[in-house]
C-alpha cells in the first residue's frame, strides 16, 4: 500500500490514446458488433496496454439503475460462518448469541442482511461452501468464533472480504476482532489482589487458549510479574481430552489443594459450580471470578465482555473491506480488542486476614 | 401488493420543509456547509423515519472518495505532547502527514508541551477552526487537556496507551513484537535472552512487551527464563547491565529506548530493539508500521466523520498492528557456535 491512490485510466484515456470518441470505446469494450472488428481489436489492445479495468462498483450501480425491476428492498448478504450450530448446541451459548446479535444489528444499520452459515461436520466441504457463497453472491464473511476441535473448512480468502472473531487456531483472514482477554485477566487479577486474595490461579481450557492466541496466559504472566514470587502459581490448563465434568472437577481439586489456591479465574461462566463440585466452598474457601461474563449476574464477580460490540465491529470491518476491494490494497494485519468491564459479585467478596 | 418503500433523502427533505435533498445528503454526512442547527434537525428527522443508508450507494461513494480528489478536505487535528518520546514523535508526525496526503485530509497539528493547555481552551480552538476529527498522539498519563468534550468529536489515539481518551486507539502490537523478537533470536541460535526495559517506557507499552516476552519464555525450559531488568539510562547503567548479563549468562538482550542502544552495545552482548524508530540499518529488531498506523487512524476518524458517528465508544476498542522484523548488525552473526551447540539440547518446549 502506501502509494497514492493513483487515478485509474478511464475510457476517456483509452479514447484519447486510440483516437476515437469515448462512447466508441465503451461500445467496443462491451464487444458490440456495431464497431468494425479491426477498430474494436485496436481499442481493446489500447485498453489493455493502459491497464484499463472496468470499475466493478460503477458497473454494479449502473446495472441496478438500468434494471427494469428496481428493487431497493433486497439487501446484500454477509455470511456469518461458524462451526457452532443449533444442532451441536454451541450456537446457543449466551456469548455466542450476543456476538451474532451485535453483528446482525450493525448489518441492519448499514443496510445488509446477515445469514448464519453453519459448517459443522458434514454440512459443507470447502468446495461446496465456496460454491454456495458464490451462488448466493456473498463476498463478505465473518468467521464467527470457531470452536477448536470441530470442522473448519479452508477458505480462499483471496476471493472474500473476511474478518474473524477469535478463531485464531485456524488459518484465518488477516483481520480479527476479539474480547480483550489479556486485559480481562489483568483486571480480574488486580481486583482480587485488592480484595485481599493472595493465591490467585488461572484455570483455562487448552482449546480456548488456542482459539484466542494465548491471551489469557499473556495476561496471567503479566499480572504475576507484578506480585511477589511466592504468589506466582502455575495455571491449570484443562487438556483437550478433559471433556467430562468429573475429570474437570478432579483436576480442579488437585490443583487447588496442591497450590493452596484462594481464588480461581476462569473464562467459563459455570466455574463457581465446578469449584463447588470439586469440594470447596465458594466463596468461603475459594473465591471465583469469570473472565467472560455475558451479563451482570447477581452471584458472580468477573469481567463482563462486550460481545455485541465485538460482533458489530467485525461486521463494520467486513463492510469496509468490501468497499475498498477494488483498490489494490494490501491488507495490513490487525487485531482489534474490545475491553470488558469488571463487576463485583458474591463469588469474590473482599477478604480480611 | 405495493411494498413499503424505504425512506429516501427526498422524504427527509420533504419533512424538513424548505430544504433541498442535496442539503439533506450533506447534513447526514455532517458536512460543515450546512448550519449546525439545520444539520441537527435533519439528522433527527432521519432517525425518526428510520432512514437507512443504501449499501450499494455507500460502496460507490466510498469508492469515489478514494478515486477522486475532493474540493473540501476534512480537517483532522493531531494533538500530541512534544516533550516525550522524541524519536517516536518525529517518526509518527512524518507518517501522519504522509497518510493525510494520501487520504486527502488536512492536518492541523497541535504540539502541546505537557499541561500548558486546558481542555476547555482546546475545545474552543477546535470549535473555532471547525475541527471535528481528532487524533491524539503520544501523551504522558492523564494530561488535563485531553479531558475534552469527546462527545463532540470523532477521535482516536495513536501509539498512546497511557491516556484514557479517546476510547478508540491504534497501536503497534508490542506483545507480538516481544514474542516475535524472541522467536527470531532463537532461530539465530540465541538461548539466554534478557529483556531490558528502561523505566521511561510508557506503562501500557511496557505491559504489552512484558506480556509477550513472558509468554514466549513460558514455552522454554525454566533454566532459560530470564528476569527482566528495569533501569534508567544514566551513569552507572552500563555496569549494571554488564553485571546483569554476566549473572544470568545472557547471550543476547532485547531492549527499547534508543538511549539504551549505547548501553546494550557497551555491555558487549548482541542485542535487538523492540521498537525501531529510525532507518538505521545497524539495528536488528522490530520495526513498527508507522505508515499503516497513521493510515488506519485517519481512515477511522474520517469514516466516522462521514457517517456522523460522534463520541467515545461504550467500551475501549483498540486496533493492534504487528511490527516487522528487520535484520541489522546489532546481533552480530548470530549466537557463537559454542553456545548454540551446548544449549541446543535444552532448547524448545
XYZ file of C-alpha atoms in Angstrom:
702
model
C 0.000 0.000 0.000
C 1.221 3.478 0.868
C 1.177 4.676 -2.699
C -1.207 7.452 -3.557
C -4.464 6.072 -4.942
C -3.291 6.620 -8.491
C -6.073 7.791 -10.737
C -7.010 4.774 -12.776
C -7.266 5.044 -16.533
C -10.825 5.759 -17.662
C -12.431 5.090 -21.002
C -11.643 8.708 -21.855
C -7.940 7.960 -21.537
C -8.376 4.939 -23.757
C -10.326 7.052 -26.256
C -7.577 9.673 -26.371
C -4.888 7.060 -26.937
C -6.886 5.262 -29.607
C -8.038 8.476 -31.277
C -11.757 7.723 -31.027
C -14.721 9.079 -29.116
C -15.144 7.649 -25.624
C -18.596 6.268 -26.361
C -16.963 4.226 -29.123
C -14.591 2.808 -26.519
C -17.483 1.907 -24.277
C -19.288 0.141 -27.102
C -16.116 -1.602 -28.287
C -15.211 -2.869 -24.841
C -18.644 -4.392 -24.474
C -17.973 -6.346 -27.645
C -20.750 -4.715 -29.613
C -20.758 -5.628 -33.321
C -21.604 -2.071 -34.409
C -17.868 -1.291 -34.382
C -15.700 -2.715 -37.161
C -13.725 -5.669 -35.793
C -10.376 -4.038 -36.604
C -11.260 -0.874 -34.663
C -12.621 -2.953 -31.827
C -9.450 -5.013 -31.557
C -7.332 -1.892 -31.668
C -9.347 -0.287 -28.862
C -9.218 -3.431 -26.753
C -5.448 -3.618 -27.265
C -5.073 0.041 -26.248
C -7.222 -0.508 -23.178
C -5.114 -3.459 -22.095
C -1.951 -1.519 -22.691
C -3.125 1.325 -20.481
C -4.245 -1.140 -17.850
C -7.864 -0.077 -18.092
C -10.078 -2.109 -15.844
C -13.824 -1.902 -15.681
C -14.908 -0.439 -12.386
C -16.965 -3.117 -10.642
C -18.687 -0.711 -8.305
C -19.800 1.641 -11.054
C -20.880 -1.317 -13.153
C -22.996 -2.673 -10.349
C -24.508 0.741 -9.812
C -25.280 1.204 -13.482
C -26.764 -2.257 -13.720
C -29.064 -1.515 -10.840
C -30.082 1.841 -12.232
C -30.915 0.275 -15.531
C -32.754 -2.661 -14.103
C -36.407 -2.694 -15.056
C -37.373 -4.153 -11.732
C -35.737 -1.734 -9.385
C -35.908 -3.400 -6.068
C -34.480 -1.270 -3.337
C -35.609 -3.698 -0.685
C -33.238 -6.528 -1.485
C -30.271 -6.135 0.801
C -26.911 -7.718 0.007
C -25.969 -10.592 2.287
C -22.998 -11.071 4.590
C -22.234 -14.618 5.741
C -21.730 -15.410 9.406
C -19.801 -18.661 9.029
C -19.351 -20.788 12.116
C -18.968 -24.393 13.164
C -21.325 -23.776 16.038
C -24.916 -24.677 15.291
C -28.337 -25.220 16.780
C -27.692 -28.942 16.401
C -24.485 -29.096 18.434
C -25.917 -26.504 20.811
C -22.787 -24.354 20.736
C -24.507 -21.508 18.937
C -26.997 -21.173 21.769
C -24.399 -20.126 24.352
C -25.179 -16.642 25.654
C -21.928 -15.061 24.477
C -22.275 -16.608 21.008
C -25.783 -15.203 20.747
C -24.504 -11.789 21.767
C -21.760 -11.846 19.127
C -24.272 -12.672 16.433
C -26.865 -10.177 17.685
C -24.277 -7.383 17.643
C -23.227 -8.233 14.094
C -26.830 -8.516 12.963
C -27.839 -5.158 14.385
C -24.883 -3.478 12.718
C -25.779 -5.178 9.424
C -29.267 -3.717 9.677
C -27.937 -0.226 10.330
C -25.715 -0.413 7.257
C -28.431 -1.937 5.064
C -27.187 -5.531 4.873
C -28.612 -8.910 5.761
C -26.662 -11.372 7.901
C -27.034 -15.079 7.247
C -25.758 -17.826 9.536
C -23.874 -20.472 7.586
C -23.184 -23.420 9.813
C -20.275 -25.576 8.696
C -20.407 -28.202 11.405
C -19.370 -31.727 10.455
C -20.719 -32.847 7.114
C -22.633 -29.673 6.283
C -20.153 -28.323 3.745
C -16.874 -29.240 2.172
C -14.518 -26.364 1.412
C -15.529 -26.552 -2.237
C -19.243 -26.716 -1.697
C -19.079 -23.826 0.751
C -17.157 -21.727 -1.754
C -19.732 -22.661 -4.375
C -22.598 -21.749 -2.061
C -21.084 -18.345 -1.302
C -20.545 -17.732 -4.990
C -24.092 -18.705 -5.891
C -25.562 -16.528 -3.179
C -23.264 -13.688 -4.244
C -21.810 -13.487 -0.759
C -18.433 -11.801 -0.863
C -18.210 -10.727 2.765
C -17.995 -13.180 5.650
C -17.380 -13.188 9.369
C -15.684 -16.279 10.765
C -17.798 -16.391 13.886
C -15.833 -17.725 16.833
C -14.922 -21.181 15.543
C -14.810 -23.809 18.237
C -11.450 -25.622 18.138
C -11.536 -29.366 17.571
C -14.539 -29.179 15.242
C -14.923 -28.931 11.483
C -13.296 -25.881 9.897
C -13.334 -25.605 6.097
C -10.500 -23.981 4.223
C -11.358 -20.690 2.632
C -9.956 -18.990 -0.374
C -9.505 -15.621 1.280
C -8.334 -14.080 -1.962
C -11.953 -14.047 -3.142
C -13.538 -12.982 0.117
C -13.695 -9.979 2.364
C -13.293 -11.815 5.638
C -12.820 -10.897 9.278
C -12.588 -13.440 12.056
C -13.915 -13.309 15.579
C -11.375 -15.209 17.712
C -10.836 -18.430 15.666
C -7.073 -17.897 15.873
C -6.416 -21.633 15.683
C -7.419 -21.780 12.012
C -5.531 -20.258 9.126
C -7.771 -17.229 9.057
C -8.023 -13.824 7.441
C -5.581 -11.022 8.244
C -8.055 -9.178 10.419
C -9.639 -10.338 13.623
C -11.809 -8.944 16.411
C -11.959 -10.279 19.977
C -12.923 -9.670 23.562
C -9.776 -8.325 25.265
C -8.857 -11.371 27.332
C -5.432 -10.120 28.311
C -6.995 -7.051 29.897
C -9.746 -9.203 31.453
C -7.201 -11.390 33.274
C -5.138 -8.359 34.272
C -8.205 -6.553 35.633
C -9.580 -9.586 37.470
C -6.180 -10.371 38.991
C -5.825 -6.778 40.150
C -9.351 -6.646 41.586
C -8.898 -9.876 43.529
C -5.496 -8.760 44.828
C -7.115 -5.537 46.075
C -9.788 -7.626 47.782
C -7.120 -9.478 49.725
C -6.663 -12.686 47.723
C -3.038 -13.782 47.656
C -3.006 -17.109 45.824
C -4.854 -16.418 42.607
C -4.826 -19.113 39.943
C -5.899 -19.173 36.306
C -7.847 -22.212 35.085
C -8.358 -22.319 31.365
C -9.095 -24.828 28.625
C -6.191 -25.583 26.290
C -8.595 -25.279 23.344
C -9.751 -21.816 24.383
C -6.136 -20.696 24.610
C -5.513 -21.892 21.068
C -8.582 -20.108 19.730
C -7.594 -16.820 21.377
C -3.862 -16.659 20.662
C -2.967 -17.330 24.315
C -4.243 -14.008 25.541
C -5.326 -15.392 28.919
C -1.862 -16.747 29.607
C -0.253 -13.470 28.492
C -2.385 -11.530 30.934
C -1.772 -14.029 33.713
C 2.025 -13.963 33.333
C 1.948 -10.173 33.155
C -0.151 -9.876 36.319
C 2.073 -12.390 38.111
C 5.201 -10.453 37.226
C 3.825 -7.644 39.411
C 3.383 -9.721 42.560
C 5.996 -11.363 44.760
C 7.421 -14.710 43.701
C 5.533 -16.892 46.234
C 2.224 -15.645 44.747
C 3.144 -16.789 41.233
C 1.272 -20.030 40.775
C 1.149 -22.275 37.738
C -2.029 -22.038 35.669
C -4.290 -25.053 35.285
C -4.706 -25.927 31.619
C -7.597 -28.291 31.024
C -6.292 -30.693 28.393
C -8.294 -31.197 25.224
C -9.298 -34.673 26.377
C -10.899 -33.424 29.609
C -14.474 -33.171 28.473
C -16.480 -34.577 31.357
C -17.277 -32.543 34.450
C -15.947 -35.388 36.579
C -12.461 -35.092 35.071
C -12.511 -31.322 35.258
C -13.552 -31.208 38.914
C -10.864 -33.751 39.770
C -8.202 -31.626 38.054
C -9.502 -28.534 39.860
C -9.445 -30.279 43.235
C -5.830 -31.422 42.878
C -4.645 -28.056 41.592
C -6.411 -26.018 44.306
C -5.082 -28.293 47.041
C -1.548 -28.511 45.728
C -1.074 -24.748 45.347
C -3.379 -23.617 48.166
C -5.321 -21.514 45.652
C -7.600 -18.931 47.302
C -9.209 -17.561 44.132
C -9.862 -19.062 40.699
C -10.013 -17.078 37.454
C -11.749 -18.863 34.595
C -13.410 -17.936 31.315
C -16.247 -20.410 31.866
C -19.415 -18.972 33.343
C -20.092 -22.124 35.378
C -16.757 -22.008 37.222
C -18.456 -21.373 40.547
C -20.397 -24.613 40.228
C -17.308 -26.548 39.121
C -15.232 -25.352 42.079
C -18.065 -26.329 44.423
C -18.247 -29.765 42.843
C -14.537 -30.166 43.367
C -15.196 -29.975 47.104
C -14.551 -26.342 48.047
C -16.953 -23.794 49.491
C -17.377 -20.677 47.303
C -16.614 -18.039 48.428
C -15.872 -19.411 51.928
C -12.737 -21.314 50.977
C -12.088 -20.270 47.391
C -13.168 -17.110 45.584
C -14.202 -17.198 41.925
C -14.217 -14.699 39.067
C -15.378 -15.269 35.500
C -13.314 -13.651 32.728
C -16.054 -13.584 30.112
C -19.478 -12.942 31.656
C -22.341 -12.492 29.240
C -24.059 -10.089 31.632
C -24.036 -8.960 35.211
C -25.103 -11.928 37.335
C -26.003 -11.495 40.989
C -23.770 -14.230 42.368
C -20.800 -13.816 40.100
C -17.832 -11.469 40.166
C -15.890 -11.013 36.959
C -15.425 -9.197 33.687
C -18.486 -8.616 31.519
C -17.428 -8.943 27.874
C -18.792 -6.508 25.278
C -19.706 -9.272 22.854
C -22.282 -7.201 20.933
C -19.604 -4.631 20.220
C -17.185 -7.339 19.107
C -19.805 -8.624 16.648
C -20.693 -5.135 15.430
C -17.053 -4.210 14.930
C -16.401 -7.395 12.938
C -19.324 -6.592 10.675
C -18.238 -2.988 10.108
C -14.787 -4.220 9.173
C -16.160 -6.670 6.621
C -18.165 -3.862 5.006
C -15.199 -1.536 4.862
C -13.154 -4.303 3.236
C -15.933 -4.755 0.686
C -15.913 -1.052 -0.017
C -12.243 -0.952 -0.846
C -11.943 -4.301 -2.590
C -11.118 -2.932 -5.991
C -8.406 -0.703 -4.674
C -5.120 -2.595 -4.889
C -4.900 -2.624 -1.154
C -2.506 -4.911 0.540
C -4.101 -5.795 3.802
C -2.390 -4.749 6.975
C -2.938 -7.486 9.527
C -4.778 -6.079 12.519
C -6.234 -7.455 15.714
C -9.000 -5.475 17.321
C -9.705 -5.965 21.021
C -12.749 -4.659 22.864
C -12.293 -4.249 26.603
C -14.885 -5.569 29.019
C -15.617 -4.137 32.462
C -15.299 -5.527 35.982
C -18.367 -6.228 38.147
C -18.271 -7.183 41.825
C -20.217 -10.226 42.921
C -20.809 -12.614 45.813
C -18.374 -15.185 44.397
C -15.402 -12.992 45.290
C -16.074 -10.779 48.320
C -13.304 -8.782 49.985
C -11.150 -10.916 52.267
C -9.612 -9.860 55.523
C -6.823 -11.793 57.101
C -49.362 -5.514 -3.378
C -47.142 -2.497 -3.256
C -44.286 -2.933 -0.875
C -43.464 -0.340 1.709
C -40.929 1.975 0.090
C -37.873 2.665 2.146
C -37.368 6.294 3.106
C -35.111 8.335 0.864
C -33.305 11.652 1.157
C -36.241 13.203 -0.706
C -38.656 12.089 2.031
C -36.488 13.679 4.689
C -36.169 16.878 2.647
C -39.925 16.953 2.292
C -40.487 16.543 6.034
C -37.808 19.075 6.921
C -39.634 21.704 4.876
C -37.733 24.208 2.855
C -34.664 22.000 2.215
C -33.188 20.501 -0.905
C -32.373 16.739 -0.943
C -28.722 17.560 -1.507
C -28.751 19.595 1.713
C -30.099 16.517 3.468
C -27.293 14.473 1.998
C -24.707 16.980 3.218
C -26.327 17.175 6.637
C -26.359 13.408 7.093
C -22.692 13.286 6.217
C -22.164 16.086 8.686
C -20.558 18.498 6.262
C -19.964 21.958 7.655
C -21.522 23.611 4.616
C -24.850 23.180 6.399
C -25.631 25.219 9.527
C -25.264 23.258 12.763
C -28.948 23.734 13.749
C -30.217 22.607 10.344
C -27.877 19.630 10.410
C -29.195 18.503 13.761
C -32.828 18.988 12.729
C -32.332 16.935 9.574
C -30.455 14.201 11.430
C -33.290 13.965 13.952
C -35.897 13.566 11.203
C -33.782 10.880 9.531
C -33.637 8.973 12.811
C -37.378 9.374 13.309
C -38.469 7.971 9.978
C -35.853 5.232 10.097
C -33.764 6.368 7.169
C -31.080 3.818 6.327
C -28.164 4.217 4.012
C -28.197 2.276 0.769
C -25.329 -0.238 0.852
C -24.654 -0.095 -2.868
C -24.614 3.684 -2.982
C -22.433 3.619 0.111
C -19.954 1.382 -1.630
C -19.997 3.621 -4.655
C -19.399 6.740 -2.581
C -16.536 5.159 -0.676
C -15.022 4.207 -3.965
C -15.438 7.667 -5.411
C -13.938 9.277 -2.331
C -10.839 7.147 -2.879
C -10.562 7.766 -6.609
C -11.372 11.427 -6.902
C -9.852 14.454 -5.321
C -12.164 16.488 -3.149
C -12.891 20.121 -3.144
C -13.445 20.151 0.577
C -10.977 18.073 2.522
C -11.837 17.103 6.076
C -9.674 18.739 8.748
C -8.150 16.394 11.293
C -6.420 17.766 14.386
C -3.280 15.992 15.587
C -2.705 16.666 19.270
C 0.443 15.437 20.922
C 2.831 16.094 23.780
C 6.157 17.096 22.298
C 8.232 16.724 25.429
C 8.420 12.940 25.488
C 9.298 10.087 23.167
C 11.148 12.356 20.785
C 12.166 9.776 18.208
C 8.694 8.215 18.047
C 7.118 11.659 17.839
C 9.178 12.629 14.831
C 8.522 9.377 13.010
C 4.783 9.466 13.759
C 4.409 13.043 12.605
C 6.038 12.164 9.278
C 3.741 9.170 8.918
C 0.635 11.200 9.713
C 1.489 13.916 7.214
C 2.099 11.322 4.515
C -1.123 9.470 5.327
C -3.100 12.724 5.262
C -1.754 13.489 1.805
C -2.668 10.013 0.601
C -6.153 10.123 2.062
C -6.912 13.722 1.087
C -7.126 15.217 4.560
C -5.869 18.397 6.060
C -3.926 18.032 9.274
C -3.963 20.725 11.930
C -1.093 19.979 14.323
C -1.264 20.931 17.983
C 2.093 20.276 19.575
C 1.483 20.736 23.244
C 4.097 20.924 25.969
C 2.632 18.948 28.856
C -0.011 20.704 30.936
C 0.202 24.069 29.215
C -3.217 23.703 27.652
C -6.626 23.486 29.321
C -9.267 21.204 27.868
C -11.915 23.930 27.522
C -9.423 26.155 25.731
C -8.587 23.343 23.319
C -12.309 22.743 22.757
C -12.764 26.423 21.934
C -9.842 26.480 19.498
C -11.029 23.362 17.704
C -14.602 24.689 17.526
C -13.370 27.977 16.074
C -11.471 26.109 13.381
C -14.381 23.776 12.667
C -12.374 20.691 13.611
C -14.438 17.619 14.431
C -11.918 14.851 13.947
C -9.045 14.453 16.389
C -6.039 12.149 16.519
C -4.224 12.018 19.843
C -0.531 11.161 19.617
C 1.798 10.052 22.435
C 0.965 11.737 25.744
C 2.009 11.377 29.337
C -0.643 9.877 31.617
C -3.783 11.930 32.166
C -2.774 15.170 30.528
C -5.543 17.589 31.612
C -6.003 18.960 28.092
C -7.365 15.595 26.981
C -10.464 15.954 29.132
C -12.136 17.497 26.119
C -15.813 17.109 25.309
C -15.265 13.910 23.387
C -18.979 13.542 22.634
C -18.462 16.249 20.001
C -15.553 14.633 18.181
C -14.563 11.607 16.167
C -11.390 10.764 17.991
C -8.688 8.147 18.083
C -5.366 7.675 19.881
C -2.249 6.579 18.031
C 0.685 4.966 19.868
C -0.659 6.473 23.066
C -1.601 3.766 25.547
C -1.231 5.706 28.783
C -4.123 8.102 28.343
C -7.790 7.284 28.758
C -9.176 9.465 25.984
C -10.453 8.886 23.422
C -11.695 5.305 23.763
C -10.597 4.254 20.278
C -6.907 3.656 19.674
C -4.436 2.177 17.207
C -1.125 0.883 18.412
C 1.764 -1.319 17.465
C 1.165 -4.816 18.790
C 4.009 -4.707 21.308
C 3.049 -8.085 22.757
C 3.574 -9.585 19.352
C 6.829 -7.626 18.914
C 8.377 -9.164 22.028
C 7.115 -12.608 21.153
C 8.345 -12.423 17.584
C 11.729 -10.965 18.560
C 12.338 -13.847 20.970
C 11.404 -16.307 18.227
C 13.774 -14.603 15.751
C 16.623 -14.690 18.276
C 16.020 -18.364 18.941
C 16.144 -19.111 15.243
C 19.581 -17.450 15.214
C 20.748 -19.757 17.962
C 20.396 -17.452 20.975
C 19.128 -19.200 24.053
C 19.599 -16.936 27.059
C 17.678 -13.818 26.079
C 17.207 -10.955 28.538
C 14.652 -8.145 28.355
C 15.903 -4.721 29.378
C 13.174 -2.110 29.791
C 14.005 1.445 30.759
C 11.682 2.997 33.321
C 10.672 5.730 30.886
C 8.905 3.351 28.515
C 5.189 4.241 28.644
C 3.402 1.912 31.038
C 0.894 0.457 28.600
C 3.589 -0.331 26.097
C 5.833 -1.815 28.770
C 2.998 -4.090 29.909
C 2.428 -5.465 26.414
C 6.135 -6.047 25.789
C 6.496 -7.743 29.123
C 3.410 -9.917 28.460
C 4.775 -11.032 25.087
C 8.257 -11.699 26.471
C 6.923 -13.703 29.413
C 4.625 -15.706 27.158
C 7.497 -16.556 24.802
C 9.725 -17.531 27.740
C 6.961 -19.567 29.295
C 7.334 -22.047 26.473
C 11.025 -22.639 27.214
C 12.789 -24.746 29.736
C 12.689 -22.971 33.149
C 16.511 -22.578 33.070
C 16.188 -20.339 30.016
C 13.669 -17.961 31.550
C 15.411 -14.695 32.330
C 14.074 -11.964 34.578
C 13.521 -8.545 33.094
C 15.651 -5.650 34.177
C 14.344 -2.136 34.581
C 16.782 0.689 34.599
C 17.186 4.317 33.790
C 19.665 5.214 31.104
C 22.063 7.170 33.316
C 25.590 6.893 34.580
C 26.403 3.531 36.057
C 23.769 1.817 33.962
C 26.384 0.191 31.734
C 27.907 -1.509 34.691
C 24.516 -2.743 35.898
C 23.715 -4.173 32.502
C 27.069 -5.918 32.356
C 26.614 -7.371 35.813
C 23.078 -8.498 34.948
C 24.248 -10.091 31.688
C 27.049 -11.929 33.498
C 24.843 -13.041 36.358
C 22.274 -14.614 34.037
C 24.811 -15.808 31.446
C 22.932 -13.850 28.781
C 23.832 -14.396 25.173
C 21.521 -11.622 23.893
C 19.403 -8.687 25.065
C 16.109 -7.190 23.875
C 15.618 -3.514 24.587
C 13.592 -0.452 23.582
C 14.747 3.095 24.115
C 17.326 4.466 21.648
C 19.281 5.708 24.668
C 19.698 2.145 25.766
C 21.210 1.043 22.497
C 24.512 2.553 23.580
C 24.365 0.803 26.906
C 23.458 -2.513 25.332
C 26.348 -2.165 22.903
C 28.708 -1.251 25.741
C 27.711 -4.396 27.590
C 29.215 -6.313 24.657
C 26.188 -8.556 24.222
C 24.360 -8.972 20.911
C 21.087 -7.080 21.124
C 17.873 -6.287 19.260
C 15.441 -3.401 19.593
C 11.707 -3.925 20.217
C 10.727 -0.594 18.695
C 12.974 0.687 15.929
C 12.132 4.290 15.122
C 14.827 5.292 12.660
C 16.129 3.940 9.391
C 19.413 2.951 10.986
C 20.168 -0.363 9.364
C 22.637 -1.176 12.107
C 19.861 -2.105 14.494
C 18.173 -5.505 14.451
C 14.686 -5.785 15.799
C 11.048 -4.936 15.360
C 10.105 -2.006 13.135
C 6.578 -0.691 13.765
C 4.493 0.029 10.669
C 4.055 3.719 11.415
C 2.632 4.444 7.968
C -0.053 1.811 8.339
C -0.893 3.012 11.842
C -1.317 6.555 10.538
C -3.463 5.334 7.640
C -5.683 3.357 9.977
C -6.096 6.264 12.400
C -7.039 8.739 9.688
C -9.302 6.293 7.866
C -11.143 5.510 11.081
C -11.817 9.095 12.122
C -12.758 10.204 8.631
C -15.101 7.234 8.160
C -16.836 8.093 11.422
C -16.951 11.771 10.494
C -18.596 10.995 7.173
C -21.179 8.709 8.694
C -21.684 11.102 11.564
C -20.750 8.853 14.467
C -19.506 11.012 17.314
C -18.240 10.489 20.796
C -16.466 7.748 22.625
C -17.427 4.093 22.326
C -19.119 2.422 25.283
C -16.017 0.296 25.775
C -12.394 0.823 24.846
C -11.653 -0.506 21.359
C -8.047 -0.962 20.333
C -6.620 -1.898 16.939
C -3.222 -3.605 17.156
C -0.853 -3.692 14.184
C 2.114 -6.084 14.273
C 5.615 -4.723 13.693
C 8.027 -6.297 11.209
C 11.363 -7.957 11.949
C 14.397 -6.252 10.472
C 17.913 -7.655 10.356
C 20.821 -5.429 11.347
C 24.346 -5.510 12.682
C 23.500 -5.281 16.368
C 23.051 -9.045 16.642
C 26.425 -9.813 15.142
C 26.469 -13.041 13.160
C 24.101 -14.890 15.481
C 24.954 -16.818 18.601
C 28.504 -18.095 18.954
C 28.713 -21.764 17.912
C 29.756 -22.812 21.414
C 26.508 -21.641 22.933
C 24.375 -22.984 20.116
C 25.786 -26.471 20.441
C 25.870 -26.519 24.223
C 22.332 -25.249 24.637
C 20.668 -26.813 21.647
C 19.600 -29.862 23.596
C 17.759 -27.971 26.296
C 16.005 -25.601 23.874
C 12.443 -25.730 22.682
C 9.359 -26.590 24.619
